[in-house]
XYZ file of C-alpha atoms in Angstrom:
686
model
C 142.080 82.665 98.124
C 140.808 85.279 100.580
C 138.184 87.400 99.250
C 138.672 90.608 97.225
C 136.959 92.812 99.022
C 140.088 92.324 101.793
C 142.585 93.457 99.659
C 142.609 96.571 100.579
C 142.946 96.241 104.190
C 145.837 93.445 103.402
C 148.052 95.338 101.345
C 151.882 96.079 102.997
C 151.891 99.060 105.205
C 154.555 100.667 103.219
C 151.413 101.443 101.011
C 150.247 104.042 103.370
C 151.663 108.878 102.528
C 154.853 108.422 104.090
C 156.197 105.448 105.043
C 159.615 105.054 103.610
C 162.476 102.209 104.340
C 163.243 104.217 107.853
C 159.872 104.041 108.851
C 158.695 100.387 107.676
C 161.587 99.395 110.764
C 159.865 100.752 113.996
C 157.156 99.577 112.306
C 157.602 95.922 111.876
C 159.248 96.355 115.173
C 155.383 96.598 116.271
C 154.072 93.395 114.270
C 152.364 96.440 111.617
C 153.211 95.621 108.726
C 150.180 95.614 106.500
C 147.312 97.842 106.601
C 145.227 95.774 108.403
C 147.328 95.911 111.283
C 147.502 99.810 111.630
C 143.979 99.801 111.710
C 143.802 97.077 114.217
C 145.890 98.870 116.639
C 144.244 100.275 119.204
C 144.783 103.119 121.352
C 146.749 101.483 125.035
C 144.726 104.561 126.981
C 143.784 108.474 126.152
C 144.685 111.399 127.069
C 141.487 113.879 128.241
C 141.985 116.990 128.674
C 139.721 120.043 129.665
C 139.506 123.396 127.728
C 139.385 126.102 129.994
C 139.572 129.915 130.165
C 142.138 130.635 131.964
C 144.555 129.108 133.861
C 142.364 129.694 137.180
C 139.960 127.263 136.095
C 142.575 125.212 135.771
C 144.325 122.519 138.145
C 147.930 121.642 138.938
C 148.703 118.122 137.578
C 145.268 118.930 134.544
C 145.945 117.815 131.191
C 144.384 120.740 129.393
C 143.843 122.555 126.085
C 144.046 126.781 126.360
C 144.583 129.412 124.127
C 147.704 131.436 125.009
C 150.291 134.341 123.843
C 154.178 134.492 123.201
C 155.130 136.988 125.075
C 159.091 136.476 125.698
C 161.648 133.389 124.349
C 164.551 132.852 127.058
C 166.307 130.224 125.841
C 168.830 128.821 127.765
C 172.667 129.755 128.711
C 173.914 126.170 126.955
C 172.596 123.006 124.981
C 170.997 121.576 128.372
C 169.381 124.140 129.290
C 165.151 124.783 128.825
C 163.807 126.578 125.839
C 161.389 128.742 127.891
C 158.338 130.136 126.053
C 156.493 132.729 128.596
C 152.870 132.922 127.454
C 149.877 135.194 128.983
C 146.325 133.750 129.149
C 143.591 135.941 128.714
C 143.697 137.596 131.914
C 146.880 138.037 132.341
C 148.066 134.958 134.023
C 151.413 133.949 132.725
C 152.862 130.512 132.222
C 156.299 129.182 130.959
C 156.462 126.304 127.574
C 159.347 124.758 128.510
C 161.439 123.143 125.704
C 164.721 120.984 125.684
C 167.281 119.506 123.295
C 166.303 119.741 119.720
C 162.369 120.684 120.455
C 163.933 124.075 121.315
C 164.849 124.530 118.047
C 161.122 124.853 116.621
C 159.832 126.671 119.372
C 160.039 130.236 118.493
C 158.421 128.633 114.167
C 155.367 127.181 116.898
C 155.223 129.983 118.932
C 155.856 133.866 117.511
C 155.296 136.733 120.181
C 152.365 138.529 120.003
C 150.760 135.979 118.269
C 147.981 133.431 120.212
C 148.192 129.733 119.876
C 145.887 126.759 121.277
C 148.550 125.106 123.437
C 147.850 121.204 124.826
C 149.480 119.697 127.685
C 149.912 119.075 131.238
C 149.928 121.893 133.913
C 152.644 121.511 136.482
C 154.684 123.983 138.256
C 157.769 124.878 139.167
C 158.807 126.976 142.159
C 156.845 129.585 142.157
C 155.664 129.715 138.344
C 153.028 127.557 136.368
C 154.866 125.925 132.808
C 153.696 122.519 130.538
C 156.182 120.765 129.610
C 156.983 119.964 125.935
C 153.470 121.342 124.951
C 151.497 118.062 123.346
C 149.953 120.592 120.964
C 150.659 124.364 119.887
C 147.917 125.221 117.197
C 146.766 127.823 115.170
C 143.275 129.216 115.848
C 140.963 127.213 114.577
C 139.031 123.963 115.471
C 141.379 121.263 115.088
C 142.004 122.043 118.862
C 139.006 120.975 120.191
C 139.421 117.507 118.570
C 142.834 117.071 121.587
C 140.179 117.188 123.973
C 140.679 113.258 123.572
C 142.869 111.976 122.688
C 144.058 107.996 121.470
C 147.421 107.230 123.244
C 149.597 104.511 121.123
C 152.069 101.660 121.770
C 155.312 103.291 119.929
C 158.878 101.533 118.482
C 161.820 103.479 118.716
C 161.788 105.742 115.592
C 158.373 106.412 116.001
C 156.027 109.620 117.475
C 152.405 109.359 118.120
C 151.634 112.086 115.416
C 153.232 109.431 112.600
C 151.285 107.086 114.434
C 148.234 108.492 114.833
C 148.346 109.931 110.739
C 148.667 106.392 109.373
C 145.662 105.721 111.408
C 143.976 107.965 110.126
C 144.416 106.308 106.712
C 143.817 103.183 107.233
C 140.911 104.149 108.940
C 139.633 106.752 106.000
C 139.580 103.565 103.043
C 137.470 100.952 105.091
C 135.373 98.720 102.491
C 132.101 97.629 104.308
C 131.745 94.204 105.163
C 129.483 91.628 105.279
C 128.088 91.093 109.150
C 129.636 87.630 110.382
C 127.460 88.158 113.882
C 124.501 86.417 114.979
C 121.695 88.806 113.740
C 119.957 88.432 117.718
C 123.188 88.214 118.873
C 124.359 91.453 117.056
C 120.829 93.286 117.967
C 120.800 92.181 121.532
C 124.311 93.595 122.383
C 123.520 96.883 120.483
C 126.785 97.079 118.907
C 127.557 99.096 115.964
C 128.880 97.460 112.042
C 132.438 96.642 111.877
C 133.788 99.616 110.324
C 132.133 101.977 112.866
C 132.952 99.724 115.588
C 136.798 100.333 114.451
C 136.523 104.396 113.414
C 134.879 104.922 117.675
C 138.096 102.931 119.067
C 140.003 104.935 118.563
C 138.804 107.704 119.189
C 137.314 107.378 122.386
C 136.857 105.147 125.691
C 133.849 102.948 123.857
C 133.085 100.064 125.662
C 130.864 98.442 122.765
C 133.178 99.099 119.915
C 135.753 97.344 121.589
C 133.360 95.006 123.500
C 132.116 94.359 119.410
C 136.188 93.923 118.233
C 137.062 91.689 120.709
C 133.868 89.337 120.352
C 135.144 89.324 116.211
C 138.164 88.010 117.988
C 137.360 86.085 119.614
C 133.979 84.173 117.202
C 136.763 84.081 114.719
C 139.438 81.747 116.762
C 136.146 79.908 118.216
C 134.855 78.824 114.488
C 138.824 78.260 112.968
C 139.375 75.459 116.268
C 135.753 74.177 114.976
C 136.716 73.486 111.641
C 140.004 72.020 112.256
C 138.116 69.336 114.777
C 135.091 68.865 112.312
C 137.736 68.197 109.752
C 140.092 66.385 111.714
C 137.187 64.028 112.369
C 136.360 63.588 109.092
C 140.167 62.546 107.750
C 141.038 59.524 107.480
C 143.859 58.055 110.058
C 145.418 55.055 111.146
C 144.199 53.212 114.308
C 147.907 52.196 116.448
C 147.767 49.434 118.694
C 150.527 48.732 120.768
C 151.548 44.865 121.819
C 152.982 46.555 125.497
C 156.589 44.497 124.090
C 158.574 48.314 124.309
C 157.414 49.548 127.583
C 157.086 46.690 128.958
C 161.461 47.260 128.423
C 161.668 50.580 129.807
C 163.450 50.519 132.968
C 162.547 53.727 134.879
C 163.582 54.970 137.985
C 160.783 56.137 139.487
C 157.072 54.848 139.378
C 154.404 55.976 137.236
C 151.907 58.937 139.015
C 147.698 58.321 138.893
C 147.253 61.184 136.629
C 150.424 59.543 134.123
C 149.320 56.388 134.016
C 145.225 57.881 133.404
C 146.622 60.666 130.613
C 148.449 57.048 128.918
C 145.331 55.161 129.020
C 143.405 58.140 127.182
C 146.164 58.699 124.773
C 146.488 54.877 124.296
C 142.414 55.377 123.291
C 142.498 57.913 121.282
C 145.581 56.350 119.267
C 143.668 52.743 118.859
C 141.053 54.840 116.731
C 141.210 55.049 113.385
C 140.049 58.753 113.066
C 143.215 60.985 114.254
C 144.089 62.354 117.878
C 144.082 65.761 118.719
C 145.224 65.252 121.930
C 146.701 68.447 124.472
C 148.650 67.039 127.503
C 149.184 69.501 130.398
C 151.699 68.777 132.769
C 152.851 71.285 135.721
C 156.714 71.516 136.159
C 158.424 68.268 136.154
C 155.280 66.162 136.448
C 156.101 63.661 133.678
C 155.006 64.337 130.353
C 158.109 63.172 129.050
C 158.173 60.007 130.281
C 154.027 60.292 128.886
C 154.880 61.446 125.794
C 157.790 58.282 125.146
C 154.906 55.518 125.967
C 152.979 57.326 123.502
C 155.702 57.369 120.531
C 156.196 53.570 121.763
C 152.528 52.560 121.274
C 152.996 53.849 117.975
C 156.668 51.809 117.223
C 154.718 48.917 118.111
C 152.359 49.229 115.624
C 154.385 49.365 112.696
C 154.682 53.444 112.913
C 157.047 56.241 112.956
C 156.987 59.376 115.223
C 157.941 62.538 115.720
C 158.323 65.346 118.215
C 158.570 68.777 117.243
C 160.706 71.614 120.692
C 160.579 75.148 119.570
C 164.281 75.338 120.412
C 167.171 73.722 119.600
C 168.267 73.936 123.534
C 165.218 71.836 124.392
C 165.387 68.975 121.095
C 168.561 68.432 122.343
C 167.440 68.137 126.164
C 164.757 66.069 124.595
C 167.104 63.704 122.239
C 169.475 63.261 124.987
C 166.182 62.498 127.713
C 164.405 59.834 125.180
C 167.466 58.043 123.683
C 168.415 57.538 127.266
C 165.405 56.268 128.951
C 164.760 54.252 125.257
C 168.223 52.503 125.185
C 166.933 48.886 126.910
C 164.447 49.154 123.610
C 166.236 49.049 121.234
C 164.642 51.898 119.715
C 166.439 54.640 117.136
C 166.075 58.012 118.032
C 167.701 61.046 116.087
C 167.844 64.556 116.330
C 167.182 66.663 113.422
C 168.013 70.093 113.515
C 168.659 73.343 111.311
C 172.121 73.000 111.525
C 173.082 69.358 110.832
C 174.131 69.895 107.052
C 176.382 67.351 103.869
C 176.605 63.564 105.203
C 174.810 63.785 108.867
C 171.748 65.240 107.712
C 171.212 62.899 104.856
C 172.212 60.245 107.018
C 169.631 60.775 109.240
C 166.859 61.731 105.918
C 166.816 58.699 104.813
C 167.072 56.838 108.645
C 163.515 58.154 108.536
C 161.972 57.587 104.587
C 163.672 53.650 105.014
C 162.013 53.646 108.772
C 164.982 52.624 110.428
C 165.118 55.686 112.608
C 161.914 54.899 114.607
C 161.936 58.556 116.087
C 163.279 61.272 115.115
C 163.250 64.722 118.044
C 163.922 68.490 116.322
C 163.335 72.077 115.581
C 160.695 73.416 112.636
C 163.532 70.913 110.442
C 161.450 67.860 110.948
C 158.493 69.954 108.227
C 160.810 70.923 105.927
C 159.556 70.207 101.905
C 162.825 67.956 102.015
C 161.931 65.570 105.277
C 159.500 62.700 104.426
C 159.018 59.650 106.682
C 158.286 55.874 105.368
C 155.512 55.587 107.641
C 154.158 58.938 110.268
C 152.002 57.326 112.916
C 152.264 60.460 115.699
C 153.475 64.209 116.366
C 153.843 64.890 119.536
C 154.701 68.746 119.721
C 156.231 70.278 123.264
C 155.269 73.907 123.944
C 153.124 74.110 121.942
C 151.737 77.477 123.037
C 154.472 78.417 120.926
C 153.510 76.826 117.408
C 150.629 78.001 114.982
C 147.412 75.544 114.278
C 149.076 76.367 110.738
C 152.223 74.783 111.320
C 150.869 71.661 113.338
C 148.538 71.218 111.004
C 151.472 71.168 107.882
C 153.654 68.213 110.475
C 150.190 66.479 110.853
C 150.615 66.653 106.305
C 153.463 64.418 106.548
C 152.731 60.756 107.025
C 150.802 58.741 104.461
C 147.480 59.578 106.078
C 146.543 62.090 108.944
C 149.138 61.314 111.818
C 148.191 61.502 115.263
C 149.011 64.392 117.306
C 149.494 64.876 121.042
C 151.140 68.016 121.703
C 152.052 69.334 124.857
C 152.391 72.307 126.793
C 154.067 72.764 130.934
C 152.576 76.268 131.028
C 149.295 75.777 133.398
C 146.682 77.501 131.508
C 143.269 79.080 133.675
C 139.900 76.974 132.228
C 138.749 80.456 131.244
C 142.015 80.322 128.777
C 141.832 77.030 127.698
C 138.978 76.685 125.236
C 140.398 80.307 123.760
C 143.685 78.550 122.747
C 142.772 74.193 122.699
C 139.076 74.638 121.999
C 140.158 71.827 119.018
C 142.007 69.500 121.334
C 140.958 67.044 124.016
C 142.827 67.862 126.853
C 144.950 65.106 129.324
C 145.759 67.053 132.824
C 148.636 65.764 134.488
C 148.458 67.429 138.103
C 150.007 64.881 140.555
C 153.980 65.571 141.356
C 157.168 62.229 140.654
C 157.232 60.641 144.167
C 160.149 61.254 146.085
C 160.335 65.915 144.560
C 161.069 68.237 147.380
C 158.982 71.134 147.688
C 162.044 74.762 146.873
C 162.168 76.608 149.360
C 160.725 80.233 147.848
C 161.808 83.483 149.251
C 161.708 87.674 148.433
C 164.725 89.811 149.247
C 165.014 93.383 148.305
C 167.234 94.039 145.538
C 168.982 96.284 148.779
C 170.806 93.191 149.432
C 172.160 92.281 146.265
C 176.002 91.898 148.534
C 174.167 88.370 150.358
C 172.583 86.638 147.525
C 175.879 87.266 145.271
C 178.057 85.609 148.816
C 174.947 83.029 149.681
C 175.060 82.286 145.403
C 179.215 81.853 146.175
C 178.833 79.790 149.752
C 177.306 77.662 147.068
C 179.953 76.761 144.692
C 182.059 75.817 147.521
C 179.844 72.907 148.402
C 179.964 71.682 145.035
C 176.130 73.021 143.971
C 175.114 74.752 141.191
C 172.961 77.585 140.464
C 170.795 79.582 137.525
C 171.151 83.343 137.959
C 168.248 84.694 135.597
C 168.078 87.875 134.338
C 164.693 90.079 132.203
C 167.627 91.231 129.730
C 170.244 90.746 127.280
C 171.662 94.769 127.036
C 171.442 96.844 129.764
C 169.738 100.200 128.672
C 169.331 103.851 129.242
C 165.810 104.215 129.897
C 165.826 101.158 131.951
C 166.685 99.530 135.199
C 166.265 96.047 134.308
C 169.563 93.915 135.469
C 171.360 92.591 132.034
C 172.322 89.208 131.699
C 175.483 90.466 130.265
C 175.964 92.937 132.163
C 174.990 90.857 135.394
C 176.978 88.012 133.420
C 180.845 90.052 133.425
C 180.095 91.352 137.563
C 179.552 87.305 138.510
C 182.344 85.895 136.379
C 184.776 88.927 137.852
C 184.140 87.331 141.237
C 183.759 83.459 140.558
C 185.558 83.529 136.748
C 185.220 80.628 134.496
C 183.406 78.249 136.053
C 180.526 80.546 135.551
C 178.988 81.083 131.926
C 176.221 82.798 129.941
C 173.250 81.585 127.589
C 170.463 84.125 126.127
C 168.485 84.285 122.414
C 170.790 86.283 121.326
C 174.179 83.928 121.161
C 175.067 81.555 118.120
C 173.328 78.456 118.162
C 177.328 76.348 118.559
C 178.046 79.035 121.762
C 174.783 78.763 123.393
C 174.877 74.804 122.719
C 178.869 74.309 124.475
C 177.973 77.113 127.357
C 174.626 75.037 128.281
C 177.266 71.299 128.201
C 179.449 72.934 130.405
C 176.944 73.365 132.946
C 174.779 70.803 132.140
C 177.999 68.721 132.427
C 178.648 70.012 135.897
C 182.226 72.121 134.758
C 180.446 74.882 134.932
C 178.946 76.077 138.355
C 176.822 78.543 137.504
C 174.808 79.412 134.927
C 173.275 83.535 133.779
C 170.172 83.845 131.711
C 167.808 84.851 130.008
C 163.977 83.177 129.374
C 165.431 80.944 126.916
C 165.580 78.554 130.226
C 162.124 79.089 130.478
C 161.459 75.542 129.631
C 163.314 72.132 129.443
C 166.811 72.499 130.496
C 167.172 69.884 132.956
C 170.063 69.908 135.591
C 169.457 66.976 138.446
C 172.266 68.742 139.991
C 171.275 72.597 139.687
C 169.536 73.753 143.492
C 169.281 77.038 144.079
C 168.008 79.751 141.638
C 167.833 83.310 141.378
C 165.427 85.391 139.983
C 166.553 88.999 140.025
C 163.671 91.493 139.321
C 161.073 89.248 140.062
C 158.481 91.134 139.848
C 159.150 92.539 136.289
C 158.472 88.769 135.112
C 154.544 86.808 134.299
C 153.975 84.301 137.399
C 153.767 81.472 135.314
C 157.198 82.700 134.348
C 158.216 83.167 137.691
C 156.663 79.055 138.410
C 157.968 77.917 134.985
C 162.042 79.255 136.255
C 161.274 77.945 139.609
C 161.077 74.497 137.836
C 164.853 74.318 136.269
C 165.802 73.971 140.162
C 163.973 71.403 142.732
C 165.358 68.717 140.197
C 166.629 65.974 142.260
C 167.316 64.269 145.514
C 168.298 67.784 147.602
C 166.639 70.976 148.810
C 166.234 73.337 146.665
C 165.908 76.663 147.074
C 164.384 79.484 144.971
C 165.651 83.050 145.804
C 163.148 86.139 143.985
C 165.075 89.553 144.455
C 162.757 92.206 144.201
C 162.604 96.040 142.915
C 161.909 98.365 145.719
C 159.038 99.679 144.349
C 156.681 97.543 144.834
C 152.619 97.711 143.797
C 149.692 95.387 145.825
C 149.121 93.329 142.763
C 153.436 92.753 142.351
C 153.384 91.990 146.176
C 150.627 89.540 145.984
C 152.130 87.316 143.733
C 155.340 87.318 145.266
C 153.772 85.683 147.830
C 151.341 83.066 146.042
C 154.884 81.889 144.795
C 156.412 81.638 148.409
C 153.002 79.528 149.243
C 152.318 77.453 146.518
C 154.303 75.490 144.494
C 150.864 74.364 142.140
C 150.754 75.667 138.863
C 147.412 75.238 138.384
C 146.191 77.226 141.276
C 148.671 80.334 140.367
C 147.173 79.927 136.854
C 143.874 80.847 137.870
C 145.207 83.533 140.913
C 146.842 84.920 138.563
C 143.863 85.967 136.037
C 141.856 86.939 139.129
C 144.419 89.191 140.170
C 144.836 90.256 136.350
C 141.573 91.250 136.648
C 140.679 92.761 133.362
C 144.003 92.180 131.455
C 146.447 94.103 134.143
C 149.611 92.777 133.956
C 152.547 93.113 135.521
C 156.335 93.020 134.345
C 156.679 90.889 130.519
C 153.221 89.505 129.288
C 153.561 85.782 129.371
C 154.958 84.044 126.313
C 151.508 81.890 125.502
C 149.110 83.987 127.993
C 146.654 83.893 124.819
C 146.116 83.988 121.301
C 144.556 87.383 121.548
C 145.883 90.890 120.237
C 142.864 92.539 120.803
C 140.835 90.600 123.562
C 142.080 91.284 126.688
C 141.592 88.603 129.249
C 138.258 90.158 130.883
C 136.420 90.273 127.739
C 137.637 86.837 126.813
C 136.507 85.379 129.712
C 132.424 87.342 129.431
C 132.663 87.367 125.829
C 134.094 84.173 124.088
C 131.488 81.270 125.890
C 129.352 83.729 124.064
C 131.036 83.887 120.477
C 131.956 79.826 121.358
C 128.144 79.038 121.133
C 127.813 81.538 118.177
C 130.336 79.156 116.588
C 128.594 76.057 116.973
C 125.309 77.507 115.834
C 126.954 78.463 112.369
C 128.536 75.129 111.842
C 125.577 73.259 113.044
C 121.820 74.561 112.370
C 122.699 78.205 109.919
C 124.904 75.917 107.187
C 128.334 76.199 107.998
C 130.233 78.573 105.758
C 128.357 78.018 102.777
C 124.837 79.594 104.168
C 124.970 83.242 103.526
C 126.373 84.633 106.700
C 129.255 81.480 106.525
C 129.682 83.615 103.372
C 130.446 86.649 106.058
C 132.514 84.187 108.204
C 134.925 83.058 105.947
C 136.018 87.422 105.054
C 135.967 87.203 109.286
C 138.613 84.259 108.971
C 140.611 85.674 106.618
C 140.213 89.099 108.654
C 141.635 87.518 111.543
C 144.617 85.202 109.896
C 142.129 82.562 111.059
C 142.462 81.475 107.112
C 143.918 77.866 107.415
C 140.381 76.790 109.201
C 139.424 77.453 105.868
C 141.731 75.498 103.848
C 140.575 72.582 105.504
C 137.111 73.022 104.529
C 136.981 70.851 100.691
C 137.416 73.476 98.170
C 138.012 76.734 100.755
């Protein structure tokens, strides 16, 4: 049970004044569903302003606070033009306060002629005239104006404003409970951190490094502690030793020899499964390194020992891809492989459920549908989870309880993770790494091309298709937007379809599953030659005949995503090409990233160097899925504070009595505060 002291923080966001159904939607988009989420919605940055006596003291482009008196309102002659309010400072200098659109209607009310107002905003020059466009604040004379000198800037979604978010944050912070201290006393004193409530308040007021570090450390400590509890609980659970006979695996007819890394990983997995304590292992493999074969070998070990195996995939496309691949590879063994997704209904679903219950289905592949309450197994011995970062630990634990005894768990990820972050994301697991590529895999010719050569690229795609080969075209968005220049998948699809006809298909996450599957089937079968898509094809899509990848606005993607997308080609014997289309505005970091993509296909090196390029959390382009499991701690803080938090968690468990000690009671509060309460639930009576 969640400690009562946290109940005010876990109240729904609509318990805050001013939050109704209309405001709740944009708050939901930001993940702000509880009072706690609002309190932890930390500013992205701060606007620091300087108070000046007159305009002569201010510089152009500077954020200022100044006392001005309106002298004239000059409205626009049409609705589209600006409404200007001319105002003078203490020594008679004139400045225009410029408003556009609806904001112009409030200008007269905010700035009555002849009355002094404190104005906050950015001073700019328009021709010979100084101006402030859309002042951030216009206030009557009073002390509050000085509080605007350092102001937080929050992430917003459509329908929210900075003042509204600041108001909600103020309410959330106004009634914070006094929580017990969970940080080890010596560490707390050494770091000179504020207590929890003060740290939250300070982090919203200014760039307070100590406060931000304290909050980041709390999150890292909660994560480390929860993962240690999972690991400790797993070691105490009664599992089942599964020892294979080799009978089924010897029947496999693989078209390629296993790499040394695959053989090593299989041996590590076999060793774990032969123990009674349930396996908890991560298989980390680069794009195309052969994780599926390793997973099949592990599942056949379970079947040889008389148990069943289940493979969980994050999307239906990936589940179907795995099902077809595993079914074809396992055919010589005679093992029954089935597919179960949320779309399966009626008799087909009942037949699969009966086969799992009576044991006639030995391997099942599916989405989250395979761990619903209605799905029961005769003897589930191994759970394989693909793209582990897309599932929470709580989901994995739920599936692990499907067996009569705790099944072995093998998690897989095709996203290479820097060593620094492995502990943060997979601290409860042992790790096997596939760092060799199978024989016959050719290097992918990667080129960076300017967006101004788009016409040439389209012509090249045409020649590629005419030669009988297939291609991908990846866009970063689904729909066009008035506020962005990103290419939209639907718009690009329309242009390419007009050029190449019905050989072009479209796949994105907002399509109905049936339409998505139909498009993928046309492409996989070779009927369609060009697949236009978003990052929904980032993992798992395997079409060996596709040998050209075009990624539009490549600088907008994270390096890990680019590496995953590039890995969709180069899967056959033909030479493959990846074209990275870049926009005109490219930062130095962006250039280095795209240069790195040209230079290497080693995903582990890309992950390490990408982390170095991002440094203190600077992210160019979209945030990479699975980047970190944290909302408060940035990358620099993870690198610096995670080892300390990990040691502190270990100290609490090994020396300070675990969660049953005085500090442990405080740590329970911490785990619930950061939604790591699945760590508490593992404890007997927790």
